[in-house]
Amino acid sequence: MSVARRTRTWPRSAVVCGTLLAAAALSLPAAEQAVARPYDPVLTPAVPLPTLLGRLKTSYQQTETATEAYNQAKETADQQRAKAEAVDRQLADQRVAIATAKDEIGLMARQMYQDGAVSPYLSMLTGETPQDFFGQRHIEERAAGHQQNVLDRLTKGEAELTALNTKAQRALDTAQRAQRALAARKTQVESDLKQVETMLSGLTGVQIDQLQALEENGDDKAQQRFLAAHSLGAEPELRAPSQPGDQAIDYAFAQLGKPYVWGAQGPNSFDCSGLTSQAWSHAGVVIPRTSQEQWARLPHVPMEQLRPGDLVIYFQGATHVALYIGRGLVIQAPRPGAVVKVSPIAANPILGAVRPDPGRQPLKDYRPKPVPKQAERPTPIAVASPKPPMAPVKPTKPAKPAQPPAQPTRAPKPAKPPVTGAPKPSPAPTPTGATGATPTAPTPTAAGTSRSH
């Protein structure tokens, strides 16, 4: 290409490049906004409300599943910490026992030195009567037997100390692993709650009201189908709770309006299994903490035999639980952002029911308690509940290793004094008749060890 042709082409290229640069500069703010706000299907107007409601319910269910896992991990961590602390107390007691035995052996050795450890045959030669010899010999034999018992106790105690050190370290390691698992479960719950909050932040107030009305309508239809199918059997309104069941219902009624907080079990807030476990605990019946354990360990009852006080378990994973109060209603702590309330029994997919007190007879002349109107308000679609404070973990220290057990030996007897004039020997020592100051055993310090819902 000639120089003249290149000269004619350059102005046209410059104009094209300039136009492209200007367009890129004008589109830069829009591109930055696109990067700052990634695609969110919740914000897309084309997504139908039923689809949005399904996504929200899925997120709530994931939160309940994570909360159930947190509750189980917390229970395990609490149990392991208690075991570690119990072993640590045993370790401290054993150290005290060993220190006491060592002090007693030291006292006996000093007493033998002071008394000269005179031979019993020399005592016979210098004694006034044979009775003096045999009486003193009997005392010496008893003292020797006591000394051997102390030595045996020390040897056995040091072996037990070594075993306890190993046991304490293992208990501490297990407790620390359980605590790490608890922290991981806590992180998962917070992540799932964040997902719910993110979805709700993309909705307008009108959309949230529409979703809540849609959910309530679905709950009403599910309840109608459940009752129309006679799922509760014949004349369910005539069934009465047992005495403990009635007390559990009383407790649940007293909690109406208190906020749902994941991991909480009262007195000011609850998650679902925290409410049911505390209700039955206050009735004098201890049941498992989590809904999954309640489903796994409590006796199952057919829905046709459901009576007030029984627990209704929801979802295939047994991740939610509520307390049945009769007339097709339950009291539950529903989900984050809600409060303890009365709900239709079929508001969630039912897995089954369990009875905490299968051997108790129902009450006679039972009258169901009236339900306050505000207790049956729709479950709000709201932001997540406050995060529960995580219980501080007691600082843990590895168990202090025991020193290798020393082989106890008797204190060497001093040389016998020469016989001069046959002086009368000193009385033989007794285990409790020692004179002189008794050393005080050091006080050792204990080694530190240290839906549901």
Coordinates of C-alpha atoms in Angstrom, one line a residue, residues 9-226:
T9 CA -7.3 5.6 5.6
W10 CA -6.0 6.9 8.9
P11 CA -8.6 9.6 9.6
R12 CA -11.4 7.1 9.0
S13 CA -9.9 4.6 11.4
A14 CA -9.3 7.3 14.0
V15 CA -13.0 8.2 13.9
V16 CA -14.1 4.6 14.3
C17 CA -11.8 4.0 17.3
G18 CA -12.9 7.2 18.9
T19 CA -16.5 6.2 18.6
L20 CA -15.8 2.8 20.2
L21 CA -13.9 4.4 23.0
A22 CA -16.7 6.8 23.7
A23 CA -19.3 4.0 23.7
A24 CA -17.1 2.0 26.1
A25 CA -16.8 4.9 28.5
L26 CA -20.5 5.6 28.5
S27 CA -21.2 1.9 29.3
L28 CA -18.7 1.6 32.1
P29 CA -21.0 2.6 35.0
A30 CA -23.6 0.1 33.8
A31 CA -21.0 -2.6 33.6
E32 CA -19.8 -1.8 37.1
Q33 CA -23.3 -2.0 38.4
A34 CA -23.8 -5.4 36.7
V35 CA -20.7 -6.7 38.5
A36 CA -21.8 -5.2 41.8
R37 CA -25.3 -6.8 41.5
P38 CA -25.1 -10.3 40.3
Y39 CA -28.1 -12.0 38.8
D40 CA -30.7 -12.8 41.4
P41 CA -33.8 -14.7 40.3
V42 CA -35.8 -13.3 43.1
L43 CA -35.6 -9.8 41.6
T44 CA -36.7 -11.0 38.2
P45 CA -40.4 -9.9 37.7
A46 CA -41.1 -13.0 35.5
V47 CA -40.7 -15.4 38.5
P48 CA -44.2 -16.4 39.7
L49 CA -45.1 -16.0 43.3
P50 CA -45.7 -19.8 43.9
T51 CA -42.1 -20.4 42.7
L52 CA -40.8 -17.7 45.1
L53 CA -42.7 -19.2 48.0
G54 CA -41.3 -22.6 47.2
R55 CA -37.8 -21.2 47.2
L56 CA -38.3 -19.5 50.5
K57 CA -39.8 -22.6 52.1
T58 CA -36.8 -24.6 50.8
S59 CA -34.4 -22.1 52.4
Y60 CA -36.4 -22.2 55.7
Q61 CA -36.2 -26.0 55.6
Q62 CA -32.5 -25.9 55.1
T63 CA -32.1 -23.6 58.1
E64 CA -34.2 -26.1 60.2
T65 CA -32.0 -29.0 59.1
A66 CA -28.9 -27.1 60.0
T67 CA -30.4 -26.0 63.3
E68 CA -31.2 -29.7 64.1
A69 CA -27.6 -30.6 63.4
Y70 CA -26.4 -27.7 65.6
N71 CA -28.6 -28.8 68.5
Q72 CA -27.3 -32.4 68.3
A73 CA -23.7 -31.2 68.1
K74 CA -24.2 -28.9 71.1
E75 CA -25.6 -31.8 73.1
T76 CA -22.7 -34.0 72.2
A77 CA -20.2 -31.2 73.0
D78 CA -21.8 -30.6 76.4
Q79 CA -21.7 -34.3 77.3
Q80 CA -18.0 -34.6 76.3
R81 CA -17.0 -31.5 78.3
A82 CA -18.8 -33.0 81.3
K83 CA -16.9 -36.3 80.9
A84 CA -13.6 -34.4 80.6
E85 CA -14.3 -32.4 83.8
A86 CA -15.3 -35.6 85.7
V87 CA -12.0 -37.3 84.8
D88 CA -10.1 -34.2 85.7
R89 CA -11.7 -34.3 89.2
Q90 CA -10.7 -37.9 89.6
L91 CA -7.2 -37.0 88.5
A92 CA -7.0 -34.2 91.2
D93 CA -8.3 -36.6 93.9
Q94 CA -5.7 -39.2 92.9
R95 CA -2.9 -36.7 93.2
V96 CA -4.0 -35.8 96.7
A97 CA -4.1 -39.5 97.7
I98 CA -0.5 -40.0 96.4
A99 CA 0.8 -36.9 98.1
T100 CA -0.8 -38.1 101.4
A101 CA 0.8 -41.5 101.1
K102 CA 4.2 -40.1 100.4
D103 CA 3.9 -37.8 103.4
E104 CA 3.0 -40.8 105.6
I105 CA 5.9 -42.8 104.4
G106 CA 8.3 -39.9 105.1
L107 CA 6.9 -39.6 108.6
M108 CA 7.4 -43.3 109.3
A109 CA 11.0 -43.1 108.0
R110 CA 11.8 -40.2 110.3
Q111 CA 10.2 -41.9 113.2
M112 CA 12.3 -45.0 112.6
Y113 CA 15.5 -42.9 112.5
Q114 CA 14.5 -41.1 115.8
D115 CA 13.8 -44.4 117.6
G116 CA 17.0 -46.0 116.4
A117 CA 15.2 -49.1 114.9
V118 CA 16.3 -51.3 117.8
S119 CA 16.3 -55.0 117.1
P120 CA 13.6 -57.0 118.9
Y121 CA 16.2 -59.5 120.1
L122 CA 18.1 -56.7 121.8
S123 CA 14.9 -55.6 123.3
M124 CA 14.5 -59.1 124.8
L125 CA 17.9 -59.0 126.3
T126 CA 17.3 -55.6 127.8
G127 CA 13.7 -56.0 128.8
E128 CA 12.6 -56.5 132.3
T129 CA 10.1 -59.4 131.6
P130 CA 9.2 -61.7 128.7
Q131 CA 5.9 -59.9 128.6
D132 CA 7.7 -56.7 127.7
F133 CA 9.2 -58.4 124.7
F134 CA 6.1 -60.0 123.4
G135 CA 4.0 -56.9 123.8
Q136 CA 6.5 -54.7 122.0
R137 CA 7.0 -57.3 119.3
H138 CA 3.3 -57.4 118.6
I139 CA 3.2 -53.6 118.2
E140 CA 6.2 -53.7 115.9
E141 CA 4.6 -56.3 113.7
R142 CA 1.4 -54.2 113.4
A143 CA 3.5 -51.2 112.6
A144 CA 5.3 -53.1 109.9
G145 CA 2.0 -54.3 108.4
H146 CA 0.7 -50.8 108.3
Q147 CA 3.9 -49.6 106.6
Q148 CA 3.6 -52.3 103.9
N149 CA -0.1 -51.2 103.3
V150 CA 1.0 -47.6 102.8
L151 CA 3.7 -48.7 100.4
D152 CA 1.3 -50.9 98.4
R153 CA -1.3 -48.1 98.3
L154 CA 1.4 -45.7 97.0
T155 CA 2.5 -48.1 94.2
K156 CA -1.1 -48.8 93.2
G157 CA -2.0 -45.1 93.3
E158 CA 0.9 -44.0 91.1
A159 CA -0.2 -46.7 88.5
E160 CA -3.8 -45.3 88.6
L161 CA -2.5 -41.8 88.2
T162 CA -0.7 -42.7 85.0
A163 CA -3.9 -44.4 83.7
L164 CA -6.0 -41.4 84.6
N165 CA -3.6 -39.0 82.9
T166 CA -4.1 -41.0 79.7
K167 CA -7.9 -41.1 80.2
A168 CA -8.0 -37.3 80.9
Q169 CA -6.1 -36.5 77.7
R170 CA -8.4 -38.7 75.6
A171 CA -11.5 -37.1 77.1
L172 CA -10.0 -33.6 76.5
D173 CA -9.3 -34.5 72.8
T174 CA -12.8 -35.8 72.3
A175 CA -14.3 -32.7 73.9
Q176 CA -12.2 -30.4 71.7
R177 CA -13.3 -32.3 68.5
A178 CA -16.9 -32.0 69.6
Q179 CA -16.5 -28.3 70.1
R180 CA -15.0 -27.9 66.6
A181 CA -18.0 -29.8 65.1
L182 CA -20.3 -27.5 67.0
A183 CA -18.6 -24.4 65.6
A184 CA -18.9 -25.8 62.1
R185 CA -22.7 -26.4 62.6
K186 CA -23.1 -22.9 63.9
T187 CA -21.4 -21.5 60.7
Q188 CA -23.8 -23.6 58.6
V189 CA -26.9 -22.3 60.3
E190 CA -25.7 -18.7 59.9
S191 CA -25.0 -19.3 56.2
D192 CA -28.5 -20.7 55.7
L193 CA -30.1 -17.8 57.5
K194 CA -28.1 -15.4 55.4
Q195 CA -29.6 -17.0 52.3
V196 CA -33.1 -16.4 53.6
E197 CA -32.3 -12.8 54.4
T198 CA -30.8 -12.3 50.9
M199 CA -34.0 -13.6 49.3
L200 CA -36.2 -11.5 51.4
S201 CA -34.2 -8.3 50.8
G202 CA -35.0 -8.6 47.1
L203 CA -38.7 -8.5 47.7
T204 CA -41.0 -5.5 48.2
G205 CA -43.5 -5.3 51.0
V206 CA -46.4 -6.0 48.6
Q207 CA -44.7 -9.2 47.4
I208 CA -44.1 -10.3 51.0
D209 CA -47.8 -9.8 51.8
Q210 CA -48.8 -11.7 48.7
L211 CA -46.5 -14.6 49.6
Q212 CA -47.8 -14.7 53.1
A213 CA -51.4 -14.8 51.9
L214 CA -50.5 -17.5 49.4
E215 CA -48.9 -19.6 52.1
E216 CA -51.9 -19.2 54.4
N217 CA -54.2 -20.3 51.7
G218 CA -52.1 -23.3 51.0
D219 CA -52.1 -24.2 54.7
D220 CA -55.9 -23.9 54.9
K221 CA -56.3 -26.2 51.9
A222 CA -53.9 -28.8 53.4
Q223 CA -55.8 -28.8 56.7
Q224 CA -59.1 -29.2 54.9
R225 CA -57.8 -32.2 53.0
F226 CA -56.3 -33.7 56.2

